[in-house]
Short mmCIF file of C-alpha atoms and ligand atoms in Angstrom, two decimals:
data_model
loop_
_atom_site.label_atom_id
_atom_site.label_comp_id
_atom_site.label_asym_id
_atom_site.label_seq_id
_atom_site.Cartn_x
_atom_site.Cartn_y
_atom_site.Cartn_z
CA UNK A 1 -20.02 -0.77 2.56
CA UNK A 2 -18.77 -0.43 6.11
CA UNK A 3 -16.17 2.18 7.12
CA UNK A 4 -13.58 -0.46 8.09
CA UNK A 5 -14.13 -2.33 4.79
CA UNK A 6 -13.55 0.93 2.88
CA UNK A 7 -10.36 1.60 4.85
CA UNK A 8 -9.21 -1.94 4.12
CA UNK A 9 -9.95 -1.53 0.40
CA UNK A 10 -8.05 1.78 0.22
CA UNK A 11 -5.03 0.40 2.07
CA UNK A 12 -5.08 -2.79 -0.06
CA UNK A 13 -5.24 -0.73 -3.28
CA UNK A 14 -2.38 1.53 -2.19
CA UNK A 15 -0.30 -1.49 -1.20
CA UNK A 16 -1.04 -3.19 -4.54
CA UNK A 17 -0.04 0.01 -6.42
CA UNK A 18 3.19 0.28 -4.46
CA UNK A 19 3.89 -3.40 -5.07
CA UNK A 20 3.43 -3.02 -8.84
CA UNK A 21 5.73 0.03 -8.99
CA UNK A 22 8.34 -1.73 -6.83
CA UNK A 23 8.24 -4.95 -8.89
CA UNK A 24 8.52 -2.97 -12.11
CA UNK A 25 11.52 -1.01 -10.78
CA UNK A 26 13.07 -4.28 -9.62
CA UNK A 27 12.63 -5.90 -13.06
CA UNK A 28 14.15 -2.84 -14.73
CA UNK A 29 17.18 -2.96 -12.43
CA UNK A 30 17.52 -6.71 -13.02
CA UNK A 31 17.52 -6.30 -16.83
CA UNK A 32 20.17 -3.60 -16.69
CA UNK A 33 22.17 -5.66 -14.20
CA UNK A 34 22.10 -8.68 -16.52
CA UNK A 35 23.36 -6.56 -19.45
CA UNK A 36 26.07 -5.05 -17.28
CA UNK A 37 27.12 -8.48 -16.04
CA UNK A 38 27.29 -9.82 -19.60
CA UNK A 39 29.43 -6.84 -20.44
CA UNK A 40 31.85 -7.24 -17.57
CA UNK A 41 31.98 -11.07 -17.66
CA UNK A 42 32.35 -11.70 -21.38
CA UNK A 43 32.66 -8.75 -23.70
CA UNK A 44 35.29 -6.61 -21.96
CA UNK A 45 37.56 -9.59 -21.04
CA UNK A 46 37.35 -10.76 -24.68
CA UNK A 47 38.65 -7.35 -25.82
CA UNK A 48 41.49 -7.63 -23.31
CA UNK A 49 42.22 -11.18 -24.54
CA UNK A 50 42.64 -10.01 -28.13
CA UNK A 51 44.87 -7.15 -26.86
CA UNK A 52 47.00 -9.66 -24.94
CA UNK A 53 47.20 -11.98 -27.98
CA UNK A 54 48.48 -9.11 -30.10
CA UNK A 55 51.04 -8.22 -27.44
CA UNK A 56 52.22 -11.86 -27.31
CA UNK A 57 52.37 -11.99 -31.14
CA UNK A 58 54.63 -8.91 -31.23
CA UNK A 59 56.68 -10.24 -28.36
CA UNK A 60 57.37 -13.53 -30.13
CA UNK A 61 58.09 -11.60 -33.32
CA UNK A 62 60.76 -9.57 -31.45
CA UNK A 63 62.13 -12.70 -29.78
CA UNK A 64 62.54 -14.47 -33.14
CA UNK A 65 64.20 -11.37 -34.57
CA UNK A 66 66.58 -11.16 -31.59
CA UNK A 67 67.32 -14.92 -31.88
CA UNK A 68 68.32 -14.34 -35.52
CA UNK A 69 70.82 -11.70 -34.35
CA UNK A 70 71.95 -13.32 -31.12
CA UNK A 71 75.63 -13.90 -30.43
CA UNK A 72 75.89 -16.16 -27.39
CA UNK A 73 74.35 -19.49 -26.32
CA UNK A 74 73.14 -17.92 -23.03
CA UNK A 75 71.34 -15.21 -24.91
CA UNK A 76 69.63 -17.89 -27.06
CA UNK A 77 68.60 -19.90 -23.97
CA UNK A 78 67.10 -16.79 -22.25
CA UNK A 79 65.20 -15.78 -25.38
CA UNK A 80 63.86 -19.33 -25.84
CA UNK A 81 62.52 -19.27 -22.24
CA UNK A 82 60.71 -16.03 -22.93
CA UNK A 83 59.44 -17.45 -26.24
CA UNK A 84 58.08 -20.56 -24.49
CA UNK A 85 56.31 -18.47 -21.89
CA UNK A 86 54.71 -16.19 -24.47
CA UNK A 87 53.66 -19.15 -26.60
CA UNK A 88 52.05 -20.92 -23.62
CA UNK A 89 50.29 -17.68 -22.70
CA UNK A 90 49.01 -17.41 -26.28
CA UNK A 91 47.59 -20.98 -26.08
CA UNK A 92 45.72 -20.09 -22.87
CA UNK A 93 44.42 -16.85 -24.37
CA UNK A 94 43.19 -18.71 -27.45
CA UNK A 95 41.32 -21.14 -25.19
CA UNK A 96 39.63 -18.14 -23.55
CA UNK A 97 38.73 -16.79 -27.01
CA UNK A 98 37.16 -20.16 -27.84
CA UNK A 99 35.06 -19.97 -24.68
CA UNK A 100 34.02 -16.33 -24.83
CA UNK A 101 34.10 -15.31 -28.41
CA UNK A 102 32.66 -18.15 -30.51
CA UNK A 103 28.98 -17.24 -30.20
CA UNK A 104 28.03 -16.94 -33.88
CA UNK A 105 28.86 -18.98 -36.97
CA UNK A 106 31.09 -16.24 -38.42
CA UNK A 107 32.86 -15.85 -35.02
CA UNK A 108 33.59 -19.55 -35.04
CA UNK A 109 34.87 -19.30 -38.64
CA UNK A 110 37.13 -16.40 -37.61
CA UNK A 111 38.40 -18.42 -34.68
CA UNK A 112 39.27 -21.30 -37.03
CA UNK A 113 41.09 -18.85 -39.34
CA UNK A 114 43.06 -17.53 -36.35
CA UNK A 115 44.01 -21.08 -35.26
CA UNK A 116 45.16 -22.01 -38.79
CA UNK A 117 47.08 -18.77 -39.37
CA UNK A 118 48.67 -18.95 -35.95
CA UNK A 119 49.63 -22.65 -36.50
CA UNK A 120 51.36 -21.59 -39.70
CA UNK A 121 53.23 -18.82 -37.87
CA UNK A 122 54.17 -21.26 -35.06
CA UNK A 123 55.50 -23.73 -37.63
CA UNK A 124 57.53 -21.05 -39.40
CA UNK A 125 58.90 -19.68 -36.08
CA UNK A 126 59.77 -23.21 -34.93
CA UNK A 127 61.65 -23.79 -38.21
CA UNK A 128 63.59 -20.52 -37.86
CA UNK A 129 64.37 -21.28 -34.17
CA UNK A 130 65.63 -24.74 -35.22
CA UNK A 131 67.94 -23.08 -37.80
CA UNK A 132 69.20 -20.63 -35.15
CA UNK A 133 69.83 -23.52 -32.74
CA UNK A 134 71.69 -25.31 -35.53
CA UNK A 135 73.89 -22.20 -35.99
CA UNK A 136 72.39 -21.39 -39.33
CA UNK A 137 70.88 -18.08 -38.49
CA UNK A 138 71.66 -16.80 -41.98
CA UNK A 139 69.29 -19.43 -43.42
CA UNK A 140 66.73 -18.42 -40.80
CA UNK A 141 66.92 -14.81 -41.88
CA UNK A 142 65.90 -15.89 -45.38
CA UNK A 143 62.63 -17.25 -43.98
CA UNK A 144 61.94 -14.08 -41.93
CA UNK A 145 60.07 -12.20 -44.71
CA UNK A 146 57.49 -14.99 -45.09
CA UNK A 147 57.07 -15.26 -41.29
CA UNK A 148 56.65 -11.49 -40.92
CA UNK A 149 53.96 -11.48 -43.58
CA UNK A 150 52.10 -14.36 -41.86
CA UNK A 151 52.44 -12.58 -38.50
CA UNK A 152 50.71 -9.59 -40.14
CA UNK A 153 47.91 -11.97 -41.24
CA UNK A 154 47.46 -13.27 -37.65
CA UNK A 155 47.63 -9.72 -36.34
CA UNK A 156 44.88 -8.75 -38.81
CA UNK A 157 42.74 -11.62 -37.64
CA UNK A 158 43.25 -10.66 -33.95
CA UNK A 159 42.25 -7.09 -34.79
CA UNK A 160 39.16 -8.38 -36.58
CA UNK A 161 38.25 -10.43 -33.48
CA UNK A 162 38.82 -7.37 -31.32
CA UNK A 163 36.72 -5.23 -33.64
CA UNK A 164 33.86 -7.73 -33.56
CA UNK A 165 34.06 -7.94 -29.78
CA UNK A 166 33.92 -4.17 -29.55
CA UNK A 167 30.91 -4.24 -31.87
CA UNK A 168 29.27 -6.74 -29.55
CA UNK A 169 30.03 -4.42 -26.61
CA UNK A 170 28.46 -1.60 -28.55
CA UNK A 171 25.39 -3.74 -29.25
CA UNK A 172 25.12 -4.68 -25.58
CA UNK A 173 25.39 -1.01 -24.65
CA UNK A 174 22.68 -0.10 -27.15
CA UNK A 175 20.48 -2.93 -25.85
CA UNK A 176 21.05 -1.71 -22.26
CA UNK A 177 20.16 1.81 -23.29
CA UNK A 178 16.98 0.51 -24.94
CA UNK A 179 16.15 -1.56 -21.89
CA UNK A 180 16.70 1.52 -19.71
CA UNK A 181 14.59 3.70 -22.00
CA UNK A 182 11.69 1.22 -22.13
CA UNK A 183 11.97 0.57 -18.39
CA UNK A 184 11.96 4.30 -17.79
CA UNK A 185 8.80 4.67 -19.90
CA UNK A 186 7.22 1.75 -18.12
CA UNK A 187 8.14 3.27 -14.75
CA UNK A 188 6.73 6.67 -15.80
CA UNK A 189 3.50 5.04 -17.03
CA UNK A 190 3.16 3.02 -13.84
CA UNK A 191 3.90 6.07 -11.69
CA UNK A 192 1.25 8.06 -13.58
CA UNK A 193 -1.24 5.21 -13.13
CA UNK A 194 -0.32 4.99 -9.43
CA UNK A 195 -0.74 8.78 -9.02
CA UNK A 196 -4.12 8.68 -10.82
CA UNK A 197 -5.30 5.72 -8.73
CA UNK A 198 -3.97 7.53 -5.62
CA UNK A 199 -5.90 10.69 -6.55
CA UNK A 200 -9.10 8.73 -7.23
CA UNK A 201 -8.64 6.92 -3.90
CA UNK A 202 -7.93 10.21 -2.09
CA UNK A 203 -11.11 11.77 -3.51
CA UNK A 204 -13.06 8.59 -2.68
CA UNK A 205 -11.65 8.52 0.86
CA UNK A 206 -12.58 12.20 1.29
CA UNK A 207 -16.10 11.82 -0.14
CA UNK A 208 -16.98 8.47 1.33
CA UNK A 209 -15.12 8.52 4.65
CA UNK A 210 -13.73 11.90 5.71
CA UNK A 211 -16.63 14.11 4.52
CA UNK A 212 -19.43 12.16 6.25
CA UNK A 213 -17.39 12.17 9.51
CA UNK A 214 -16.74 15.91 9.07
CA UNK A 215 -20.47 16.55 8.43
CA UNK A 216 -21.50 14.54 11.48
CA UNK A 217 -18.94 16.44 13.57
CA UNK A 218 -20.40 19.75 12.28
CA UNK A 219 -23.89 18.61 13.22
CA UNK A 220 -22.59 17.76 16.69
CA UNK A 221 -20.96 21.21 16.92
CA UNK A 222 -24.28 22.85 15.99
CA UNK A 223 -25.94 20.77 18.71
CA UNK A 224 -23.24 21.79 21.21
CA UNK A 225 -23.77 25.47 20.43
CA UNK A 226 -27.56 25.34 20.67
CA UNK A 227 -28.77 22.04 22.13
CA UNK A 228 -32.14 21.18 20.65
CA UNK A 229 -33.55 17.74 21.39
CA UNK A 230 -35.78 17.98 18.29
CA UNK A 231 -32.70 18.17 16.05
CA UNK A 232 -32.14 15.09 13.85
CA UNK A 233 -28.74 13.74 12.81
CA UNK A 234 -28.58 12.74 9.15
CA UNK A 235 -28.45 8.95 8.86
CA UNK A 236 -25.59 8.19 6.51
CA UNK A 237 -25.39 4.96 4.55
CA UNK A 238 -22.14 3.87 6.12
CA UNK A 239 -22.69 1.19 8.72
CA UNK A 240 -20.59 2.67 11.56
CA UNK A 241 -21.80 6.26 11.00
CA UNK A 242 -25.31 4.94 10.48
CA UNK A 243 -25.12 3.23 13.87
CA UNK A 244 -23.72 6.43 15.48
CA UNK A 245 -26.36 8.71 13.89
CA UNK A 246 -29.24 6.33 14.68
CA UNK A 247 -27.95 5.94 18.26
CA UNK A 248 -27.66 9.72 18.64
CA UNK A 249 -31.20 10.17 17.33
CA UNK A 250 -32.44 7.44 19.68
CA UNK A 251 -30.58 9.09 22.55
CA UNK A 252 -32.17 12.45 21.69
CA UNK A 253 -35.63 10.81 21.54
CA UNK A 254 -34.99 9.07 24.85
CA UNK A 255 -33.75 12.26 26.57
CA UNK A 256 -36.68 14.26 25.12
CA UNK A 257 -39.27 11.64 26.13
CA UNK A 258 -37.67 11.40 29.55
CA UNK A 259 -37.76 15.19 29.95
CA UNK A 260 -41.42 15.19 28.82
CA UNK A 261 -42.25 12.42 31.29
CA UNK A 262 -40.49 14.26 34.09
CA UNK A 263 -42.42 17.41 33.21
CA UNK A 264 -45.67 15.43 33.25
CA UNK A 265 -44.71 13.90 36.59
CA UNK A 266 -43.88 17.36 37.96
CA UNK A 267 -47.26 18.59 36.69
CA UNK A 268 -48.97 15.60 38.26
CA UNK A 269 -47.20 16.10 41.61
CA UNK A 270 -48.00 19.81 41.54
CA UNK A 271 -51.60 18.99 40.61
CA UNK A 272 -51.84 16.43 43.39
CA UNK A 273 -50.40 18.94 45.87
CA UNK A 274 -52.85 21.65 44.81
CA UNK A 275 -55.99 19.63 44.00
CA UNK A 276 -58.32 17.52 46.00
CA UNK A 277 -57.96 13.81 45.28
CA UNK A 278 -61.61 13.04 45.65
CA UNK A 279 -63.32 15.83 43.71
CA UNK A 280 -60.44 17.13 41.56
CA UNK A 281 -61.20 20.65 42.75
CA UNK A 282 -58.39 23.05 43.77
CA UNK A 283 -57.49 22.87 47.44
CA UNK A 284 -57.60 26.00 49.57
CA UNK A 285 -53.81 26.45 49.05
CA UNK A 286 -54.51 27.12 45.34
CA UNK A 287 -57.87 28.75 46.07
CA UNK A 288 -56.14 31.30 48.26
CA UNK A 289 -53.67 32.14 45.45
CA UNK A 290 -56.62 32.68 43.11
CA UNK A 291 -58.26 34.87 45.79
CA UNK A 292 -55.11 37.01 46.09
CA UNK A 293 -54.94 37.29 42.28
CA UNK A 294 -58.60 38.28 42.11
CA UNK A 295 -57.98 40.94 44.78
CA UNK A 296 -54.99 42.37 42.89
CA UNK A 297 -56.93 42.38 39.63
CA UNK A 298 -59.94 44.05 41.25
CA UNK A 299 -57.67 46.70 42.82
CA UNK A 300 -56.11 47.47 39.44
CA UNK A 301 -59.45 47.69 37.64
CA UNK A 302 -61.29 49.24 40.61
CA UNK A 303 -63.88 46.49 40.45
CA UNK A 304 -65.71 44.24 42.92
CA UNK A 305 -65.92 40.51 43.16
CA UNK A 306 -67.78 38.10 45.39
CA UNK A 307 -66.54 35.27 47.64
CA UNK A 308 -68.88 32.48 48.77
CA UNK A 309 -68.36 30.11 51.67
CA UNK A 310 -70.45 26.91 51.20
CA UNK A 311 -71.19 24.19 53.75
CA UNK A 312 -73.43 21.25 52.87
CA UNK A 313 -76.50 20.60 54.92
CA UNK A 314 -77.33 17.11 56.07
CA UNK A 315 -74.11 15.61 54.82
CA UNK A 316 -73.27 13.86 58.06
CA UNK A 317 -76.57 11.97 57.85
CA UNK A 318 -75.60 10.64 54.37
CA UNK A 319 -72.36 9.34 55.79
CA UNK A 320 -74.01 7.89 58.84
CA UNK A 321 -76.94 6.30 57.00
CA UNK A 322 -75.41 5.14 53.71
CA UNK A 323 -71.74 4.92 54.54
CA UNK A 324 -68.57 6.86 53.77
CA UNK A 325 -68.57 5.80 50.09
CA UNK A 326 -71.98 7.36 49.65
CA UNK A 327 -70.65 10.57 51.27
CA UNK A 328 -67.71 10.54 48.81
CA UNK A 329 -70.06 10.11 45.85
CA UNK A 330 -72.11 13.05 47.07
CA UNK A 331 -69.01 15.25 47.42
CA UNK A 332 -67.94 14.38 43.86
CA UNK A 333 -71.36 15.08 42.41
CA UNK A 334 -71.65 18.35 44.37
CA UNK A 335 -68.23 19.42 43.01
CA UNK A 336 -69.42 18.74 39.47
CA UNK A 337 -72.71 20.57 39.88
CA UNK A 338 -70.92 23.55 41.43
CA UNK A 339 -68.49 23.73 38.51
CA UNK A 340 -71.39 23.57 36.04
CA UNK A 341 -72.98 26.63 37.59
CA UNK A 342 -69.82 28.73 37.27
CA UNK A 343 -67.97 30.42 34.41
CA UNK A 344 -64.38 29.57 33.54
CA UNK A 345 -63.19 32.82 35.14
CA UNK A 346 -64.68 31.69 38.46
CA UNK A 347 -62.98 29.37 40.95
CA UNK A 348 -64.42 26.68 43.16
CA UNK A 349 -62.15 25.10 45.80
CA UNK A 350 -62.73 22.47 48.46
CA UNK A 351 -61.39 23.76 51.73
CA UNK A 352 -62.15 20.64 53.79
CA UNK A 353 -64.90 18.14 54.73
CA UNK A 354 -68.16 19.37 53.17
CA UNK A 355 -66.97 22.99 52.88
CA UNK A 356 -66.30 24.78 49.57
CA UNK A 357 -65.25 28.30 48.57
CA UNK A 358 -66.36 29.97 45.37
CA UNK A 359 -64.59 33.07 43.98
CA UNK A 360 -66.69 34.81 41.38
CA UNK A 361 -64.70 36.64 38.74
CA UNK A 362 -64.55 40.38 38.19
CA UNK A 363 -67.65 42.61 38.11
CA UNK A 364 -69.44 40.25 40.46
CA UNK A 365 -71.51 42.55 42.61
CA UNK A 366 -74.29 41.54 44.99
CA UNK A 367 -76.83 40.99 42.19
CA UNK A 368 -74.55 38.56 40.32
CA UNK A 369 -73.67 36.75 43.57
CA UNK A 370 -77.32 36.49 44.51
CA UNK A 371 -78.15 35.06 41.10
CA UNK A 372 -75.39 32.44 41.18
CA UNK A 373 -76.09 31.54 44.83
CA UNK A 374 -79.70 30.84 43.88
CA UNK A 375 -78.59 28.63 40.97
CA UNK A 376 -76.24 26.63 43.18
CA UNK A 377 -78.97 25.98 45.75
CA UNK A 378 -81.34 24.96 42.98
CA UNK A 379 -78.73 22.66 41.41
CA UNK A 380 -78.33 20.76 44.69
CA UNK A 381 -82.02 20.29 45.31
CA UNK A 382 -82.07 17.38 42.83
CA UNK A 383 -81.29 14.08 44.56
CA UNK A 384 -77.92 12.46 44.02
CA UNK A 385 -78.14 8.78 43.11
CA UNK A 386 -75.80 6.35 44.80
CA UNK A 387 -76.38 2.61 44.28
CA UNK A 388 -79.98 3.34 43.30
CA UNK A 389 -80.48 5.34 46.48
CA UNK A 390 -81.59 8.95 46.08
CA UNK A 391 -79.51 11.06 48.47
CA UNK A 392 -80.42 14.59 49.40
CA UNK A 393 -78.22 17.37 50.70
CA UNK A 394 -78.64 21.12 50.82
CA UNK A 395 -76.14 23.96 51.00
CA UNK A 396 -75.76 27.02 53.21
CA UNK A 397 -73.91 29.88 51.49
CA UNK A 398 -72.30 32.94 53.13
CA UNK A 399 -71.33 35.70 50.67
CA UNK A 400 -68.81 38.54 51.02
CA UNK A 401 -68.08 41.29 48.47
CA UNK A 402 -64.53 42.57 47.99
CA UNK A 403 -63.48 45.09 49.17
CA UNK A 404 -66.73 45.99 50.89
CA UNK A 405 -66.68 43.13 53.44
CA UNK A 406 -62.93 42.71 53.86
CA UNK A 407 -59.83 44.22 52.33
CA UNK A 408 -57.64 41.16 52.93
CA UNK A 409 -58.14 37.45 52.23
CA UNK A 410 -58.59 36.29 55.83
CA UNK A 411 -61.06 39.05 56.70
CA UNK A 412 -63.07 38.44 53.54
CA UNK A 413 -63.15 34.64 54.13
CA UNK A 414 -64.09 35.11 57.77
CA UNK A 415 -66.92 37.48 56.76
CA UNK A 416 -68.30 34.89 54.31
CA UNK A 417 -67.89 32.09 56.91
CA UNK A 418 -69.83 34.08 59.46
CA UNK A 419 -72.58 34.79 56.92
CA UNK A 420 -72.74 31.01 56.21
CA UNK A 421 -73.18 30.28 59.95
CA UNK A 422 -75.92 32.86 60.07
CA UNK A 423 -77.69 30.93 57.27
CA UNK A 424 -77.25 27.66 59.23
CA UNK A 425 -78.72 29.26 62.30
CA UNK A 426 -81.57 30.72 60.27
CA UNK A 427 -82.62 27.26 58.95
CA UNK A 428 -80.01 26.25 56.30
CA UNK A 429 -80.22 25.74 52.46
CA UNK A 430 -80.11 29.43 51.72
CA UNK A 431 -77.61 32.22 51.20
CA UNK A 432 -76.89 35.46 53.02
CA UNK A 433 -74.45 38.35 52.62
CA UNK A 434 -71.90 39.29 55.23
CA UNK A 435 -72.63 42.24 57.42
CA UNK A 436 -70.87 45.48 56.59
CA UNK A 437 -67.86 45.92 58.93
CA UNK A 438 -69.45 49.13 60.26
CA UNK A 439 -72.50 47.10 61.39
CA UNK A 440 -70.52 44.22 62.92
N1 GTP B 501 -67.63 10.73 53.08
C1 GTP B 501 -66.87 11.71 53.52
N2 GTP B 501 -67.16 12.36 54.63
C2 GTP B 501 -66.40 13.38 55.06
C3 GTP B 501 -65.25 13.78 54.37
N3 GTP B 501 -64.71 14.84 55.02
C4 GTP B 501 -65.48 15.06 56.10
N4 GTP B 501 -66.51 14.20 56.14
C5 GTP B 501 -67.59 14.11 57.09
O1 GTP B 501 -68.47 15.20 56.82
C6 GTP B 501 -69.22 15.46 57.98
C7 GTP B 501 -69.29 16.94 58.14
O2 GTP B 501 -70.03 17.26 59.32
P1 GTP B 501 -71.17 18.34 59.37
O3 GTP B 501 -70.79 19.46 58.55
O4 GTP B 501 -71.34 18.63 60.84
O5 GTP B 501 -72.38 17.60 58.85
P2 GTP B 501 -73.81 18.19 58.45
O6 GTP B 501 -74.68 17.05 58.53
O7 GTP B 501 -73.67 18.81 57.10
O8 GTP B 501 -74.06 19.29 59.52
P3 GTP B 501 -74.36 20.82 59.29
O9 GTP B 501 -73.21 21.43 58.69
O10 GTP B 501 -74.60 21.33 60.62
O11 GTP B 501 -75.53 20.88 58.39
C8 GTP B 501 -68.45 14.74 59.08
O12 GTP B 501 -69.22 13.62 59.49
C9 GTP B 501 -67.14 14.26 58.48
O13 GTP B 501 -66.69 13.06 59.04
C10 GTP B 501 -64.94 13.08 53.19
O14 GTP B 501 -63.96 13.34 52.49
N5 GTP B 501 -65.80 12.05 52.80
#
């Protein structure tokens, strides 16, 4: 799975977890809110209604009692006003009770009992008031006992209604408490699930996302500290990191191949600068280095070595008769035959045209030089074939022994060159040693 897809999955899971916890908390709050609303809208007002009914009942009871003992018409009128008000208020309150209270069958039965008992009280009060208004308060007083007892009945019924309402309030409270408790448990369970999912996600994010990035960064740090183009970055199975690691490895390969190519090109340039294009032999620039090295080595080991100066005989005629290409073929073949006659510690260099220099390695005294000179001459006596034409060249060789014939490179080379010219003058295709400096 790709890195971005994993990120997306983690964020989506966290969002979903948060959403679940939020919705659950919201539902819990809504349940409690509904219970609270039911409490404040219905139950508590119903309790107040029963309280108010009881107050009105006692008020009317007092008014009737005062009417029975009233002395003036004004007093009667005032009391009747109050009575009317309280009675109207009671009717309104009973309507409220009908709306709020009559939820169950037994509540409705209680309500009917209240209405009947209250109607009886109203009738009795009305009868007493009529007697008072007729100036027969004494007769009214006789009916007071019965009214008082019926008022007690109504009062009892109001109290029962109030008690039931309070019970309902209690039930609502208990239900709210239960709702809260179960919501709390649900919230705790959801929170625990969310924490567990969060932990699993955190570990997954660390193992699948953070750790591979951290490891790759450590590999890069190691590379920074000791750059090694052969180092490989682990290819991780996560598309983005896989692309990065593969690209880094490709980059390393490319840089390494490029460096190798440059090195090869440098080698080639250096080889071209120090070697002859035609024969592949070292040029005199390199030959002279080898000569200086041979001199230093001979000085250290107190040994001799021999230097030969070679010039082909009859080479110009090959060029003139068979063409330049034939001359080139001869030079190449001569270079090969010379190399074949020498050991790997020896050096043969082309110093120009048909001239070559041979440096024989250590412990090459006159006898060794004589032997190798003879072999070289013999090797060139065989014809060289070019386009089915047998071509013949010879070689004149001047030899100088270090340090006997020269203690520096130029003197030694000059001594060998002069010996070679002596051979040419003497009839060519032979070798000769340089003269000792004392004889020159
Ligand atoms: N084909 C060819 N010829 C070359 C090259 N370099 C020099 N030459 C020719 O080699 C010839 C060398 O001349 P000489 O050394 O006088 O010829 P020679 O016939 O060997 O004469 P002696 O040395 O007196 O024996 C010249 O004709 C040059 O033009 C080369 O790279 N290729």
